[in-house]
Amino acid sequence: MKLGFVILFAHDLAPMLAFYKDAVGFRAGAEYPEWVEFDTGSARLALHKAGPDDPETRGVGLFFTVDDVDALVRRLAQRGLEPQTPPVDQDFGFRTVAYTDPLGNRVEFGEPLAP
């Protein structure tokens, strides 16, 4: 068994698309008015339009492994995004940086540190 999707529900997909597709740079696979999915290299990340009475996803923490955290920070800064926390080398072997998506979810990126 393996994880297939992480699904974030939002009433307005436009700001979420701007964050994950335009700023972060994930490529959209299937894209419909109420559903967009991104292939992240492992599990897929999907955005799903929430119904008017449905709650939006809140309080989810996402962690994506990247090759170069500092390059990502520079690229996102060019798009007007500032990190929630600055890049830091962690005791658990990753250099990490955290952002907040348009729904307030914590989105962390980590670069494995050399042993």
Coordinates of C-alpha atoms in Angstrom, one line a residue:
M1 CA 0.0 0.0 0.0
K2 CA 1.2 3.5 -0.7
L3 CA -0.1 7.0 -0.4
G4 CA -1.7 8.1 -3.6
F5 CA -3.0 11.7 -2.9
V6 CA -2.9 14.5 -0.4
I7 CA -6.0 16.5 -1.1
L8 CA -6.5 20.1 -0.1
F9 CA -10.0 21.5 -0.2
A10 CA -10.5 25.2 -1.0
H11 CA -13.5 27.4 -1.9
D12 CA -11.4 29.3 -4.4
L13 CA -8.8 27.3 -6.3
A14 CA -7.1 30.4 -8.0
P15 CA -4.9 31.5 -5.1
M16 CA -3.9 27.8 -4.4
L17 CA -3.0 27.3 -8.1
A18 CA -1.0 30.5 -8.0
F19 CA 1.0 29.2 -5.1
Y20 CA 1.5 25.6 -6.0
K21 CA 1.7 25.8 -9.8
D22 CA 3.0 29.3 -10.6
A23 CA 5.2 30.0 -7.5
V24 CA 6.4 26.6 -6.3
G25 CA 6.5 25.3 -9.9
F26 CA 4.6 22.0 -9.7
R27 CA 3.3 20.8 -13.0
A28 CA -0.4 20.2 -13.2
G29 CA -1.5 16.8 -14.5
A30 CA -5.3 16.4 -14.6
E31 CA -6.9 19.9 -14.5
Y32 CA -10.6 20.4 -14.3
P33 CA -12.7 23.3 -12.9
E34 CA -13.1 21.6 -9.5
W35 CA -10.0 19.4 -9.4
V36 CA -6.3 19.9 -10.2
E37 CA -3.6 17.4 -9.4
F38 CA 0.1 17.7 -9.3
D39 CA 2.7 14.9 -9.7
T40 CA 5.3 15.6 -7.0
G41 CA 7.4 12.6 -7.8
S42 CA 5.9 10.4 -5.1
A43 CA 2.3 11.0 -3.9
R44 CA 0.1 13.4 -5.9
L45 CA -1.0 16.7 -4.4
A46 CA -4.6 17.5 -5.4
L47 CA -6.6 20.7 -5.0
H48 CA -10.4 20.1 -4.8
K49 CA -13.0 22.8 -4.9
A50 CA -15.0 22.7 -1.7
G51 CA -18.7 23.0 -1.8
P52 CA -20.3 26.1 -0.3
D53 CA -21.1 24.3 3.0
D54 CA -17.9 22.3 3.1
P55 CA -15.0 23.4 5.2
E56 CA -11.7 24.2 3.6
T57 CA -8.6 22.2 4.6
R58 CA -6.8 23.8 7.5
G59 CA -3.9 22.7 9.7
V60 CA -2.2 20.4 7.2
G61 CA 1.6 20.3 7.2
L62 CA 3.3 19.4 3.9
F63 CA 7.0 18.5 3.5
F64 CA 8.6 18.4 0.1
T65 CA 12.2 17.2 -0.5
V66 CA 14.2 19.5 -2.8
D67 CA 17.7 19.6 -4.2
D68 CA 18.5 23.2 -3.2
V69 CA 16.6 25.0 -0.5
D70 CA 18.4 28.3 -1.0
A71 CA 17.8 28.4 -4.7
L72 CA 14.1 27.7 -4.0
V73 CA 14.0 30.6 -1.6
R74 CA 15.5 32.9 -4.2
R75 CA 13.0 31.8 -6.8
L76 CA 10.0 32.2 -4.6
A77 CA 11.2 35.6 -3.5
Q78 CA 11.1 36.7 -7.2
R79 CA 7.4 35.8 -7.0
G80 CA 6.9 37.9 -3.9
L81 CA 6.8 35.0 -1.4
E82 CA 8.7 35.4 1.8
P83 CA 9.4 32.3 4.0
Q84 CA 7.6 31.9 7.3
T85 CA 11.0 30.8 8.8
P86 CA 14.4 31.3 7.3
P87 CA 16.4 28.3 5.9
V88 CA 18.0 26.4 8.8
D89 CA 20.1 23.3 9.1
Q90 CA 18.1 20.8 11.3
D91 CA 19.4 18.1 13.6
F92 CA 17.4 15.5 11.7
G93 CA 19.6 15.9 8.6
F94 CA 17.8 18.5 6.4
R95 CA 18.2 22.1 5.6
T96 CA 14.6 23.4 5.8
V97 CA 12.5 26.4 5.0
A98 CA 8.8 26.9 5.7
Y99 CA 6.1 28.9 3.9
T100 CA 2.3 29.3 4.4
D101 CA 0.0 28.6 1.5
P102 CA -3.1 30.8 0.8
L103 CA -5.2 28.6 3.2
G104 CA -2.7 28.9 6.0
N105 CA -1.3 25.4 5.6
R106 CA 2.4 25.0 6.6
V107 CA 4.4 24.0 3.5
E108 CA 8.0 23.0 4.3
F109 CA 10.8 22.3 1.9
G110 CA 13.9 20.3 2.9
E111 CA 17.2 19.6 1.3
P112 CA 19.1 16.6 2.6
L113 CA 22.4 17.6 4.3
A114 CA 25.6 15.7 3.4
P115 CA 26.4 13.2 6.2

